[in-house]
PDB file of C-alpha atoms in Angstrom:
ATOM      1  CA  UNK H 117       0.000   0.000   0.000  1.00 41.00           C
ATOM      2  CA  UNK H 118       1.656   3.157  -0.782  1.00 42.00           C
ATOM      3  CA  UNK H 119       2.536   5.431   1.819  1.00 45.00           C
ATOM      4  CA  UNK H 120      -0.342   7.726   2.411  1.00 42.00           C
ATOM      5  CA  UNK H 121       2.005  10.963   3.448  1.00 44.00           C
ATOM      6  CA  UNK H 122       2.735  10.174  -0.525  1.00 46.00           C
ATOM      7  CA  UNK H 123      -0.815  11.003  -1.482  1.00 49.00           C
ATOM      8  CA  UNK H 124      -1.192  12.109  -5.195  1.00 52.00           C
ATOM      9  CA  UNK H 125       2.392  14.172  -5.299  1.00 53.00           C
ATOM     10  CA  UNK H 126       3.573  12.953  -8.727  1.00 55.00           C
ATOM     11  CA  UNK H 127       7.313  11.103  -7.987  1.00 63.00           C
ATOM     12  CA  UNK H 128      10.350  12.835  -9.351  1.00 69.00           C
ATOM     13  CA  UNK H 129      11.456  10.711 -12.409  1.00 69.00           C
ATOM     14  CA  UNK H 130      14.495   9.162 -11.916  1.00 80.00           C
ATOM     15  CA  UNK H 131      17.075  10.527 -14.299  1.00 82.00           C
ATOM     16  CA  UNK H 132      20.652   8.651 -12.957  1.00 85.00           C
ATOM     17  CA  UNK H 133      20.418   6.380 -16.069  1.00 90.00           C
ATOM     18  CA  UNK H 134      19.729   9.075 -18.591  1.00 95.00           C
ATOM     19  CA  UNK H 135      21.885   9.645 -21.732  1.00 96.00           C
ATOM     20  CA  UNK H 136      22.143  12.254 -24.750  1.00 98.00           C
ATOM     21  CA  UNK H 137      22.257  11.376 -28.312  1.00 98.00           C
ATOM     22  CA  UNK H 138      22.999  13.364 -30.809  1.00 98.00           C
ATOM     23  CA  UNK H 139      19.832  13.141 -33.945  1.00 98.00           C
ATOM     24  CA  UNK H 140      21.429  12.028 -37.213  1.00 98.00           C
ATOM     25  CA  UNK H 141      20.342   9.456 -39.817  1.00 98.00           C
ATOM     26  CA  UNK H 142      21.075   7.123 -37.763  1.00 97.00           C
ATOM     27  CA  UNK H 143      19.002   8.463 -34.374  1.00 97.00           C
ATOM     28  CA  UNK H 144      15.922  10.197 -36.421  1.00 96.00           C
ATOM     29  CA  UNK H 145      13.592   7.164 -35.884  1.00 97.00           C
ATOM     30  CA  UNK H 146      14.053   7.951 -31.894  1.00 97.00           C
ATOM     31  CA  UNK H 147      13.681  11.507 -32.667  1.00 97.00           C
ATOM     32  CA  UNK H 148      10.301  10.504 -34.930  1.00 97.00           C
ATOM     33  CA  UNK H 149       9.106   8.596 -31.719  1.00 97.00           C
ATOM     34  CA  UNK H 150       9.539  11.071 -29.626  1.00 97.00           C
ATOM     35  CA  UNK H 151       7.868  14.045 -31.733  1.00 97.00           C
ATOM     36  CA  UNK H 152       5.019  11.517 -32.862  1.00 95.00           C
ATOM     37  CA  UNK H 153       3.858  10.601 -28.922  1.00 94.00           C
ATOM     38  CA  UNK H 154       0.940  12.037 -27.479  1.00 93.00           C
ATOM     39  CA  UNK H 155       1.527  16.126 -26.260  1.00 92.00           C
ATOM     40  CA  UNK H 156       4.577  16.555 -28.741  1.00 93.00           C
ATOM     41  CA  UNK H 157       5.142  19.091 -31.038  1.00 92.00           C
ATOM     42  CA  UNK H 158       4.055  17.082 -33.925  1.00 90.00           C
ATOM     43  CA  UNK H 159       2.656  20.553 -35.322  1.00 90.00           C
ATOM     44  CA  UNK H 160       5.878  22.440 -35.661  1.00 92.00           C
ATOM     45  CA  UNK H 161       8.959  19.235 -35.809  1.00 95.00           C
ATOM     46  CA  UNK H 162      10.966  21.852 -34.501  1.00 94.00           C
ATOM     47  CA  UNK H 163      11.326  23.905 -37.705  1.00 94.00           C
ATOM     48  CA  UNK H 164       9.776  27.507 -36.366  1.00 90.00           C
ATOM     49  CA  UNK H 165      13.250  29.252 -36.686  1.00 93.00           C
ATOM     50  CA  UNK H 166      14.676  27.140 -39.331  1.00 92.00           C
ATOM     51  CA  UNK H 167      14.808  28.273 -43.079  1.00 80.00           C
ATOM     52  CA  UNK H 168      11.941  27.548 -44.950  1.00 75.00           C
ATOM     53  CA  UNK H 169      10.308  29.322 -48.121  1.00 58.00           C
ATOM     54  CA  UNK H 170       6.855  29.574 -47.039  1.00 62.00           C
ATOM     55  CA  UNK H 171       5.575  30.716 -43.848  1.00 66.00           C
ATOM     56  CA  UNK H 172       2.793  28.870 -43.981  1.00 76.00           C
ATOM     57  CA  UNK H 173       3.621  25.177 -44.124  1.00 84.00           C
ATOM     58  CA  UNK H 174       1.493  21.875 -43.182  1.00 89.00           C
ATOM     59  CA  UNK H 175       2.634  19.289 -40.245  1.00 90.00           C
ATOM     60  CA  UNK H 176       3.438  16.835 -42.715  1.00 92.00           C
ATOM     61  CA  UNK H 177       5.844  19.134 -44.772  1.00 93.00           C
ATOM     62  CA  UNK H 178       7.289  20.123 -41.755  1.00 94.00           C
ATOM     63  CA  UNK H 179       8.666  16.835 -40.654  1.00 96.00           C
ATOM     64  CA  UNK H 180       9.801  16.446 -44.496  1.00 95.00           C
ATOM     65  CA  UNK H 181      11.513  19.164 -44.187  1.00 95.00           C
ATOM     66  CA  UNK H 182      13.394  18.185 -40.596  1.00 97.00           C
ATOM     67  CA  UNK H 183      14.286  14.552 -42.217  1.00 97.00           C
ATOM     68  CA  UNK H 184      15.504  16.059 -45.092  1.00 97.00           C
ATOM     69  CA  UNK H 185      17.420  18.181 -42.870  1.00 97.00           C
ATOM     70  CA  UNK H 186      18.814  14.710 -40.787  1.00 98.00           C
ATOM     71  CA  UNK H 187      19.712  13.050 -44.055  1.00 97.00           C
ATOM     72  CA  UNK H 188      21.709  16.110 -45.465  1.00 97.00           C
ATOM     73  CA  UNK H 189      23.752  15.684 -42.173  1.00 97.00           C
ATOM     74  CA  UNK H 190      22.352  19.213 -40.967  1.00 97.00           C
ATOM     75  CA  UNK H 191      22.798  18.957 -37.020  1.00 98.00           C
ATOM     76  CA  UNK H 192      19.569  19.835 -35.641  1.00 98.00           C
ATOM     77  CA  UNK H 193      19.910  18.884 -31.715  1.00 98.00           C
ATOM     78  CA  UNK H 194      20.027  16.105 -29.455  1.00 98.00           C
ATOM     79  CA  UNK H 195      17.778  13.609 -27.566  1.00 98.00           C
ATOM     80  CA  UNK H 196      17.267  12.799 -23.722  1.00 98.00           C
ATOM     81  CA  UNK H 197      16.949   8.749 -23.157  1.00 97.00           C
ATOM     82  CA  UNK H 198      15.749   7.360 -20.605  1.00 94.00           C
ATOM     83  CA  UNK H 199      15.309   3.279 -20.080  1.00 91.00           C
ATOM     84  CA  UNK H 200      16.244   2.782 -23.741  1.00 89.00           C
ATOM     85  CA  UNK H 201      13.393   5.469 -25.400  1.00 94.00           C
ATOM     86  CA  UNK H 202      13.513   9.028 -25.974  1.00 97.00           C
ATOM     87  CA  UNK H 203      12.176  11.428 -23.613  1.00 96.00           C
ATOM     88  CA  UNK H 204      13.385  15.008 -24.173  1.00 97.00           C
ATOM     89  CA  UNK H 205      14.495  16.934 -26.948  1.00 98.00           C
ATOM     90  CA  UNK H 206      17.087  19.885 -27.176  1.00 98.00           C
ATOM     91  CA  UNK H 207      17.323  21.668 -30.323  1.00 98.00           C
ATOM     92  CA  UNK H 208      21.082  23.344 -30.404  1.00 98.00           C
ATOM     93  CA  UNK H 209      22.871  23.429 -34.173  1.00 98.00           C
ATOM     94  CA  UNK H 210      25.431  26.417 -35.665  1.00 98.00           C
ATOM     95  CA  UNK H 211      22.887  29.568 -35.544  1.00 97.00           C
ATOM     96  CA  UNK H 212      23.380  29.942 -39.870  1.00 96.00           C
ATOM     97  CA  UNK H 213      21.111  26.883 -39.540  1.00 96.00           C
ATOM     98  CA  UNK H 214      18.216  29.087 -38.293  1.00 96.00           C
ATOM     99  CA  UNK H 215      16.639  31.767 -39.874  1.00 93.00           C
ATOM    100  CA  UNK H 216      17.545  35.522 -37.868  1.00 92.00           C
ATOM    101  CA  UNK H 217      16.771  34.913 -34.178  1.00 94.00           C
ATOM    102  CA  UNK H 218      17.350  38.444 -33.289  1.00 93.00           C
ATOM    103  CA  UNK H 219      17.368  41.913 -34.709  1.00 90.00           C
ATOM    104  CA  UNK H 220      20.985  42.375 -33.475  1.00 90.00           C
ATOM    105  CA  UNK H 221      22.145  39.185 -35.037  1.00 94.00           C
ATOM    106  CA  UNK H 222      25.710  39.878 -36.565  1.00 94.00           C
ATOM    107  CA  UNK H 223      26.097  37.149 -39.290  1.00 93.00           C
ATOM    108  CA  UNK H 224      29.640  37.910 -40.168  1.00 95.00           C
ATOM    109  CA  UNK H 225      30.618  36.031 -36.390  1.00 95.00           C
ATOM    110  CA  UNK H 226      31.509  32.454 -36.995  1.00 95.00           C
ATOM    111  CA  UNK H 227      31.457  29.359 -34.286  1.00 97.00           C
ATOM    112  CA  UNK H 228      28.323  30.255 -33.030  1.00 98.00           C
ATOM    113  CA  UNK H 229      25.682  27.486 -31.860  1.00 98.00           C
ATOM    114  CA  UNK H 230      22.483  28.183 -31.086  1.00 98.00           C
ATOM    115  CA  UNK H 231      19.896  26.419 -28.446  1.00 98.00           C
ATOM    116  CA  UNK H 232      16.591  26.966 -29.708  1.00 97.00           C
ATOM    117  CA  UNK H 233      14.229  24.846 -28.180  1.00 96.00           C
ATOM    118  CA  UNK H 234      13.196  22.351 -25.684  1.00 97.00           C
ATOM    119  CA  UNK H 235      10.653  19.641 -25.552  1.00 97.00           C
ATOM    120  CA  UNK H 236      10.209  17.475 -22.377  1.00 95.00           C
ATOM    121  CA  UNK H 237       6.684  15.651 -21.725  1.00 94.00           C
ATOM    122  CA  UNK H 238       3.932  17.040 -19.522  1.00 92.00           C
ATOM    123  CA  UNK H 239       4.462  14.345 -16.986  1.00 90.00           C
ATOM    124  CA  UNK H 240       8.691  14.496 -16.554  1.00 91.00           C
ATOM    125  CA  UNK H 241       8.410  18.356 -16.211  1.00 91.00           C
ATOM    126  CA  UNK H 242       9.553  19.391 -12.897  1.00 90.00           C
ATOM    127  CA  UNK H 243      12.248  16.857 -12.324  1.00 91.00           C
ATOM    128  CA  UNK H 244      15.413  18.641 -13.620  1.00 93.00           C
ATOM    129  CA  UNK H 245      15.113  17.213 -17.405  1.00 96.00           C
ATOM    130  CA  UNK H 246      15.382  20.676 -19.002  1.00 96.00           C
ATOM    131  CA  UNK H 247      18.283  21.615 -16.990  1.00 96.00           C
ATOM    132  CA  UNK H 248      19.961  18.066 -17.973  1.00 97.00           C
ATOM    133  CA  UNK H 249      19.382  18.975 -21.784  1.00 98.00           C
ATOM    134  CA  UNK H 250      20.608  22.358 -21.092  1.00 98.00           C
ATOM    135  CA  UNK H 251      24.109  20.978 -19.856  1.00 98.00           C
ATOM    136  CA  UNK H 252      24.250  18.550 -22.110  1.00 98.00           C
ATOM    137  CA  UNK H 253      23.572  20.647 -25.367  1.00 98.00           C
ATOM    138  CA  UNK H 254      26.307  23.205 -24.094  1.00 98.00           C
ATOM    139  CA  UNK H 255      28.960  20.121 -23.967  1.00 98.00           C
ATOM    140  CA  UNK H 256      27.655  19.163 -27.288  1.00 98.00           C
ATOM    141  CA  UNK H 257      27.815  22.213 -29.319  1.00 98.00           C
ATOM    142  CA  UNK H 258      31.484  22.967 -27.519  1.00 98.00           C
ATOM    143  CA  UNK H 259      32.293  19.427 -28.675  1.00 98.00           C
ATOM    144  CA  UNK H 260      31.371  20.225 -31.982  1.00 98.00           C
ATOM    145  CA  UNK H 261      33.451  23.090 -32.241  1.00 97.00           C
ATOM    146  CA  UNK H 262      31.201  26.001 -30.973  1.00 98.00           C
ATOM    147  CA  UNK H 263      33.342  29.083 -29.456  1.00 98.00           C
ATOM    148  CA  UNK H 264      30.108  30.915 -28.286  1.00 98.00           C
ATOM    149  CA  UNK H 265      27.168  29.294 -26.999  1.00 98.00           C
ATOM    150  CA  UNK H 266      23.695  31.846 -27.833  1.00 98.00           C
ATOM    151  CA  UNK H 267      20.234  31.128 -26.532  1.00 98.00           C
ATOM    152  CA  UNK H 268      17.205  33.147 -26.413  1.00 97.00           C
ATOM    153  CA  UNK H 269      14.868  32.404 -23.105  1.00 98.00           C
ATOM    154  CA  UNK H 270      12.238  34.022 -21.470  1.00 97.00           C
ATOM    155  CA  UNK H 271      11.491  34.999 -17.942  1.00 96.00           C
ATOM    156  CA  UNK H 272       9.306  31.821 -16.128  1.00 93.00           C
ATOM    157  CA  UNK H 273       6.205  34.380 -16.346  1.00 94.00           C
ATOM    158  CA  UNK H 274       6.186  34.845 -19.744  1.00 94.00           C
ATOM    159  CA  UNK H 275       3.136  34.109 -21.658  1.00 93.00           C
ATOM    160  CA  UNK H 276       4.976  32.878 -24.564  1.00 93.00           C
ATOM    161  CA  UNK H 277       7.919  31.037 -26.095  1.00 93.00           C
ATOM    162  CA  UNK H 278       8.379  28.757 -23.334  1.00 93.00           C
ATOM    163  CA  UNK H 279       9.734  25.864 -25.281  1.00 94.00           C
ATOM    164  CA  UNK H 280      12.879  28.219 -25.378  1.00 96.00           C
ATOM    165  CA  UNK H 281      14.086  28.038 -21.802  1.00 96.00           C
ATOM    166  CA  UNK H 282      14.184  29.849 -18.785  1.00 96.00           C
ATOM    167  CA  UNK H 283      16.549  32.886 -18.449  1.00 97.00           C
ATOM    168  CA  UNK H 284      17.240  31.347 -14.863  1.00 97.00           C
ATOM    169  CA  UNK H 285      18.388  28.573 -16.145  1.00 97.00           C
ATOM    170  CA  UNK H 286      20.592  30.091 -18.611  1.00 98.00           C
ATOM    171  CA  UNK H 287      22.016  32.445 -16.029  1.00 98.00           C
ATOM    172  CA  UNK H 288      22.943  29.724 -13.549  1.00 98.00           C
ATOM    173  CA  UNK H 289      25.523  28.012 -15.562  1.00 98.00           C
ATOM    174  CA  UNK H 290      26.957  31.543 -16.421  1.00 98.00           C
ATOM    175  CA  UNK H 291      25.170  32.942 -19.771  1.00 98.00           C
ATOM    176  CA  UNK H 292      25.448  36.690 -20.199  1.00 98.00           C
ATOM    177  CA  UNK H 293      22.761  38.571 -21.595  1.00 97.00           C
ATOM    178  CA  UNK H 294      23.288  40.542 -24.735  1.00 96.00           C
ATOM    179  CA  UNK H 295      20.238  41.929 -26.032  1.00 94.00           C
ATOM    180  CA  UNK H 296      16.723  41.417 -26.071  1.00 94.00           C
ATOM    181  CA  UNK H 297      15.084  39.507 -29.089  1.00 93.00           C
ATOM    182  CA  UNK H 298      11.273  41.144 -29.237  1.00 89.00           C
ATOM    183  CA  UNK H 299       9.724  41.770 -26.194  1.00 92.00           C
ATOM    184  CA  UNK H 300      10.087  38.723 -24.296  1.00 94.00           C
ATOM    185  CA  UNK H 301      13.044  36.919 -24.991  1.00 96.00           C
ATOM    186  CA  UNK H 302      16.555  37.698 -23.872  1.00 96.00           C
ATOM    187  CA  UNK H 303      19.837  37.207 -25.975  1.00 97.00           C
ATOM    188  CA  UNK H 304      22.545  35.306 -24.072  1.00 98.00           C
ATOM    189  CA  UNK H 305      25.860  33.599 -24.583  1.00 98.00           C
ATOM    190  CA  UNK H 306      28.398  31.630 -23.045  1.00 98.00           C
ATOM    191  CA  UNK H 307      32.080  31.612 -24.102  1.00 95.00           C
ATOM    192  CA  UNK H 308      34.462  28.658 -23.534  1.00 86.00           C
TER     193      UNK H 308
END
């Protein structure tokens, strides 16, 4: 019987055996599972600030256009796995990947990867899975050869573009702000 001081607090997912993986041709059927599960993005297959020619583009021609991306050998982010299936995505890939993400945008500077987007499911938010992708995209886009780090969240109020972060978060592993991208999000960076 479980322990009635327990009561209907939802348990902290364990995360000790989770790993990162970066998506590639390789990875995208993980990355397909993920985004095709109940309460995923399926709507947008993280292409909002990636080049496209149209602004108005179906679901369907959306996720084309991310496998198309995966098979050119575009980078496009990583994956959280947990227990052997995907359960959190991190989009973080060089920044000329994206469309402009900010009005100051200088796109003469090389090296610089940007973190775009998160996705973690309804029922593991809470438990410190956004702040594992977080780390783990920073070691990955350094790995891959980043020398500045840029991101674009919003304060944990904010009404809107959530799925980018929180500037807290940012902040705490030592992000400096820049700029401001709109109204609501703020421009940071971290050097290495």
């Amino acid at each position: 019987m479980p322990n009635s001081s327990q009561g209907s607090q939802p348990q902290k997912p364990d995360l000790s055996g989770l790993r990162f993986v970066e998506v590639t041709q390789e990875t995208r059927g993980r990355f397909e599972s993920l985004f095709e599960q109940p309460g995923a993005p399926k709507y947008c297959w993280c292409m909002a600030w990636r080049h496209s020619s149209r602004e108005h583009i179906e679901n369907d021609e959306k996720k084309r256009m991310m496998m198309a991306l995966i098979d050119a050998d575009t980078p496009v982010g990583i994956l959280a796995e947990l227990d052997g299936g995907p359960v959190g995505w991190c989009s973080v890939a060089p920044r000329e990947t994206y469309r402009r993400l900010s009005k100051q945008q200088d796109d003469s500077e090389t090296g610089i990867w940007s973190i775009v987007c998160f996705y973690v499911p309804r029922a593991l938010r809470g438990g410190g899975l956004a702040s594992a992708l977080l780390d783990a995209a920073i070691d990955h886009a350094f790995a891959k050869g980043a020398h500045i780090v840029e991101a674009y969240p919003v304060h944990e109020a904010a009404p809107s573009y959530r799925f980018m972060g929180f500037r807290d978060m940012f902040v705490a592993r030592g992000f400096q702000e820049t700029g401001t991208a709109g109204t609501r999000r703020h421009v940071m960076r971290l050097n290495r």
